Amino acid sequence: MGTENPGRPNFPMRPSFTPFASAPPTVRPFSPSGPGTGSESSNFRPIPPGAPPTMTPFSAAGPSPPVRFSDPSVPSAPIASVPPSGAPYQRFPTPPFPSAAQAPPNRAPPMGQPPFQPPAGQISVPPPFFRPQTQVLPVPMGSPPQNANFPPSSMNVPQPPTDSSLSGPRPNFQPPFPGYPSKQPAVSQAPSPFPAQQGSFMPPPASPSPFPSQQGSYGPPPVSATLGYQSRDQMQHPGSAPPTGGVQRLTEDFSSLSVQSIPGTNDPGLDNRSLPRPLDGDVVPSSFLEMYPMNCDPRYLRLTTAAIPNSQSLVARWHLPLGAVVCPLAEAPEGEEVPVINFASTGIIRCRRCRTYVNPYVTFTDAGRKWRCNICSLLNDVPGEYFANLDATGRRIDLDQRPELIKGSVEFVAPTEYMVRPPMPPLYFFLIDVSISAVRSGMIEVVAETIRSCLDELPGFPRTQIGFITYDSTVHFYNMKSSLTQPQMMVVSDLDDIFVPLPDDLLVNFSESRNVVETFLDSLPSMFQDNVNVESAFGPALKAAFMVMSQLGGKLLIFQNSLPSLGVGRLKLRGDDLRVYGTDEEHILRLPEDPFYKQMAADLTKYQIGVNIYAFSDKYTDIASLGTLAKYTGGQVYYYPSFRSGIHGDKLRHELARDLTRETAWEAVMRIRCGKGIRFTSYHGNFMLRSTDLLALPTVDCDKAYAMQLSLEETLLTTQTVYFQVALLYTASCGERRIRVYTAAAPVVTDLGEMYRQADTGAIFSLFSRLAIEKTLTGKLEDARNSLQLMLVKALREYRNLYSVQHRLGARMIYPESLKFLCLYGLALFKSVPLKGGYADVQLDERCAAGFTMMALPVKKLLKLLYPSLIRIDEYLLKPSAQADDFKNIMKRLPLVSENLDSRGLYIYDDGFRFVIWFGRMVSPDIAKNLLGPDFAAELSRVTLTEHDNEMSRRLMKILKKLRESDPSYYQLPYLVRQGEQPREGLLLLVNLIEDQMGGTTGYANWITLIHRQVQQN
Amino acid sequence: MAWDLIFWVICFFINIALLASSFYQLISLSDLEADHLNPFEATTRINSIVLPEFLVQGFLCLSFLLTWHWFMFLFTVPITAYHLMLYLNQKHLLDVTEIFRDLNTEKKYRFVKLAIYLLLFTVVLFRLVISAFNSLHDEVDVHTY
């Protein structure tokens, strides 16, 4: 340990390390020297007092000593080995790092901030060559003597060796963007800039870490020779191979895990606790936005890697999906709404050739008379009304009044050229199954009640149109004319040739016919309560609804309770056949059985009708066929197996209300444009393609995301930057035609390592999951999983090959810091409902419904579903007085391992779609009594959770409410389960603890070993 | 010999029809790709002539068999078999919802078919000319004697 590095004595004085603004290496993992280690301090080359102090993101001014960064288990490490030198900032001509402790808030989101990468400007410097030379620059700075060592351009952080000297969580900190010197955050004393630091893996110190999110993971180790840090593999494993005494003279910028399984044993040789886990949920790489601050917010558009490869050969080596995930109407937090711009007479400014909308990246030339399109570089004329002079720097003088020129996300009001027909009013049409099963389950009641309660909140008042059809073995139409006092029901029983009995008034303006509609909804449950009809004429009813709606388009909500059995589109009980699994016929079960559904879906899209399916049956309803309607019309599938209004009523109520009241865009089309040389080739999600690159979306809302893959058209990209522009043309509920435009820029890189560094795990898995689900529609489940695994292995192998030459990797599994959760999410995807197991593991309908749902989920929601949160709450419930800040602590997510379930505890498992509340066997009876009331001893499957009149119960409800509020798109219904209550416990919870080895599936540690082994086999 | 001539003339026209159908489908697909046609229209157009084409092609194949034109029969039978397979699997029609995903395969399939029809066309034309020549020659012979 702690060897000096005489080999590079002169580093600090390297002339190349001049002003930070131009200094290429950026990431400087912080590495405080160990506490009281004499030898250690010698690592830090004493800096000649006069030596130019070089960069110090962890700069001065921190009143608190760097102790904070060191391992908590080694408190108060005296770090200073170098006296402070004077004039710390003298070398920074550009705005120096503000000495403020915190990074500017906008660039240091509180959530795990992924390491930052050198941006485009630096990409030309081939990192591998670069790194070994750019050595740590110890910087004496600031009042508390402090040594910050920053191995350049790696996001990694020295891995703590086994001895305490270097241990401690090290933030991966990197000044976000050298190209923007003024933005250099000065990182300093407070741990807060690094709350999310999750590096690689060292078992967490026994003592609780002060960094809330640092659970068990530490920054990966750029082992810097100059520092004499121990090489990574030695530190990896306390207790594994003893340090070989060598000093790895290389700076590593990858993370690694030492995988040394002992042959013949089952022990994977991995410390379970040290594996990386996304306990902070979705972490959006901020680098992208920092590099191009005018980009749209990542909630709207995320690229799988924010570094676009410049050649096809590079694309071929990047085995992960290359593309983007777009959530065009993502909900913006208060104050960040997209500005609406009305060009009125000017007309919307667009490029003549490629039809790009004017955006912050266009450049104005010729004294402001022309503008150059950033996507196709065509010079366009600036219309007279839009003209503004340029100032000395070539910027328009009216920039502040032009949000479209400074913001990446804007909304234009579209003039009449953008309308095929005048904007239609929002239309909600309900197609309700009233056969006996629907009546029995209580679905009709809940639906009628919910619709009635949402009537006032339907968007688009007062133009909103509404209509109803109910059906069993016949189709019932309702005349809702405003002059009637109560609706007139018309029954059509000719299913073979369905017709609409009334030309209009089946669809009425809701504000005019309000009384009739309300009367109808009030009487609907009682009208059919004695219905004993078991048939379902779904197809004819759908056709009838289509005929009624085809004039206006709109949203069709279908409540289906049984298998369609009459008329066109009737389905067979093809069921789930065990024998089919594993054969080539397997996927056919997951495809629509009858071409009627695809054809109908296409027709519905053509007439701008979006379909949402609500399915309730306890028996097989062929979601695969029904869901097709939602898939191609931009809708979604809600599935409530074995619906009982007493149990699932709340869930349906909430989700239907959300569906009815959320802001919806109508008659939308979406296109994503990108710069020359690249092209989006495939699109994945719930929509239909209108032309090669135009997504038809009859209805869109904030809960839908679309993924697309891109490919290079030319062998070599010559531009430095590529631009993407998403344009969503839609009719707002208010009746205005609008265009939502998101613009983003991304650098073009020549280096594969850079692509990996800029990777976005969330976007990658959004694409991955869609690709895998699509694969299950054309082949076996196993094939889909295998191809997924192959992609993971290839990607990691390619990455390993990047470094295997210069680094002694040994038995380490290496991966980029940005993709540290790649394996875990891969495993989670394997075990996700649409992909897992085979016949017995998931019911076919459930599998299909989950598949349709996952095809539409936004990134954050998807990651939550893949790696749900597990929270222990008994301590909080028992605490005598609860403060608000307790709440934060309580939300600490635990790894999904069954070891974590303490039988004295009470846990909430939350995957975004449901809660499972797990009562340990030895949980105090008080808790159970308080929470469950008198039935605490009963079998929990029959108990529903209601609020009781005591503090504990109220607190639990508050927690649930908080968790639900964090994402309102679905309602999590609580399921109660007691430890040892089989098989419920297994089905509800244990099977979802994805890190565990459960009947035939791999555990996390074994999975890593497996992947590692495959990576090594070339 | 007149029957032979008539037969080849019929084959000739059938062949032209097949060529035209393939060509039309290809053009529709290219139009779709170039955004001159929307997928609904393109698939309706193509799907409406898929079955007639299959039938006509099947008829041609069968007539070769029944007239003992072994070579011609063997030449056309693979396509007939392929058509039959598509039909039995219910894959002969274009799927409007996924058409852009299948566009390239569909185009390739139709290009191959077009090429085969063209080849068939040359052979049929050749046989037609021979048969016409033969019948004329026969007539001449009759006149001579």
Coordinates of N, CA and C in Angstrom, one line a residue, chain A residues 595 598-599 601-603 605-606 631-632 671 682-685 687-694 774, chain B residues 32-35 37-41 43-44 47 90-91 94-101 103-104:
Chain A
P595 N -58.1 -12.2 -37.1 CA -57.6 -11.0 -37.8 C -58.5 -9.8 -37.6
K598 N -57.0 -7.0 -35.5 CA -56.0 -6.2 -36.1 C -56.6 -5.2 -37.1
Q599 N -57.6 -5.7 -37.9 CA -58.2 -4.9 -38.8 C -59.0 -3.8 -38.2
A601 N -58.4 -2.6 -35.2 CA -57.5 -1.6 -34.6 C -57.0 -0.6 -35.7
A602 N -56.7 -1.1 -36.9 CA -56.3 -0.3 -37.9 C -57.4 0.7 -38.3
D603 N -58.6 0.3 -38.4 CA -59.7 1.2 -38.7 C -60.0 2.2 -37.6
T605 N -57.8 3.4 -35.6 CA -56.7 4.4 -35.7 C -57.0 5.4 -36.8
K606 N -57.4 4.8 -38.0 CA -57.7 5.6 -39.1 C -58.7 6.7 -38.8
K631 N -53.2 -1.7 -28.4 CA -51.8 -1.5 -28.8 C -51.7 -0.6 -30.1
Y632 N -52.6 -0.8 -31.0 CA -52.4 -0.1 -32.3 C -53.2 1.2 -32.3
R671 N -43.5 12.7 -34.9 CA -42.4 12.3 -35.7 C -41.2 12.7 -35.0
S682 N -36.7 1.8 -36.3 CA -37.9 1.0 -35.8 C -38.4 1.7 -34.6
Y683 N -39.7 1.5 -34.4 CA -40.4 2.2 -33.4 C -41.1 1.1 -32.5
H684 N -41.1 1.3 -31.2 CA -41.7 0.3 -30.3 C -42.6 1.0 -29.3
G685 N -43.8 0.5 -29.2 CA -44.7 1.0 -28.2 C -46.1 0.8 -28.7
F687 N -48.9 2.2 -30.7 CA -49.2 3.2 -31.7 C -49.3 2.4 -33.0
M688 N -49.7 3.1 -34.0 CA -49.6 2.5 -35.4 C -48.8 3.5 -36.2
L689 N -48.0 2.9 -37.1 CA -47.2 3.8 -38.0 C -48.1 4.2 -39.2
R690 N -48.1 5.5 -39.4 CA -48.9 6.0 -40.5 C -48.0 6.0 -41.8
S691 N -46.8 6.4 -41.6 CA -45.8 6.2 -42.7 C -44.5 5.8 -42.1
T692 N -43.5 5.7 -42.9 CA -42.3 5.1 -42.3 C -41.8 5.7 -41.0
D693 N -42.1 7.0 -40.8 CA -41.5 7.6 -39.6 C -42.6 8.4 -38.8
L694 N -43.8 8.2 -39.1 CA -44.9 9.0 -38.5 C -45.8 8.1 -37.6
E774 N -41.5 -7.8 -27.7 CA -41.9 -8.0 -29.1 C -41.3 -9.4 -29.6
Chain B
L32 N -45.9 3.4 -50.7 CA -46.1 3.4 -49.3 C -44.8 3.8 -48.6
E33 N -43.7 3.3 -49.1 CA -42.5 3.6 -48.4 C -42.1 5.1 -48.6
A34 N -42.5 5.6 -49.8 CA -42.2 7.0 -50.1 C -43.3 7.9 -49.6
D35 N -44.2 7.4 -48.9 CA -45.3 8.2 -48.2 C -46.3 8.8 -49.2
L37 N -48.6 6.9 -50.4 CA -49.9 6.1 -50.1 C -49.9 5.9 -48.6
N38 N -51.1 5.9 -48.0 CA -51.1 5.6 -46.6 C -51.3 4.1 -46.4
P39 N -50.9 3.6 -45.3 CA -50.8 2.1 -45.1 C -52.2 1.5 -45.3
F40 N -53.3 2.2 -45.0 CA -54.6 1.6 -45.1 C -54.9 1.3 -46.6
E41 N -54.6 2.3 -47.4 CA -54.9 2.2 -48.8 C -54.0 1.2 -49.5
T43 N -52.5 -1.4 -48.2 CA -52.8 -2.8 -47.9 C -54.1 -3.2 -48.5
T44 N -55.1 -2.3 -48.6 CA -56.3 -2.7 -49.2 C -56.1 -3.0 -50.7
N47 N -54.0 -6.3 -50.9 CA -54.7 -7.5 -50.4 C -55.8 -7.9 -51.4
Q90 N -52.5 -18.6 -43.3 CA -53.1 -17.3 -43.3 C -52.1 -16.1 -43.2
K91 N -51.1 -16.3 -44.0 CA -50.1 -15.2 -44.0 C -50.0 -14.5 -45.4
L94 N -51.3 -8.8 -46.3 CA -50.5 -7.9 -45.6 C -51.2 -7.4 -44.3
D95 N -50.4 -7.3 -43.3 CA -50.9 -6.8 -42.0 C -50.8 -5.3 -41.9
V96 N -51.9 -4.6 -41.9 CA -51.8 -3.2 -42.0 C -51.1 -2.6 -40.8
T97 N -51.3 -3.2 -39.7 CA -50.7 -2.6 -38.4 C -49.2 -2.7 -38.4
E98 N -48.7 -3.8 -39.0 CA -47.2 -4.0 -38.9 C -46.6 -3.8 -40.2
I99 N -47.2 -3.2 -41.1 CA -46.7 -3.2 -42.5 C -45.3 -2.6 -42.6
F100 N -45.0 -1.6 -41.9 CA -43.7 -1.0 -42.0 C -42.6 -1.9 -41.5
R101 N -42.9 -2.7 -40.6 CA -41.9 -3.6 -40.1 C -41.7 -4.7 -41.1
L103 N -42.1 -4.4 -44.4 CA -42.0 -3.8 -45.7 C -40.9 -4.4 -46.5
N104 N -39.7 -4.5 -45.9 CA -38.6 -4.9 -46.7 C -38.7 -6.4 -47.1

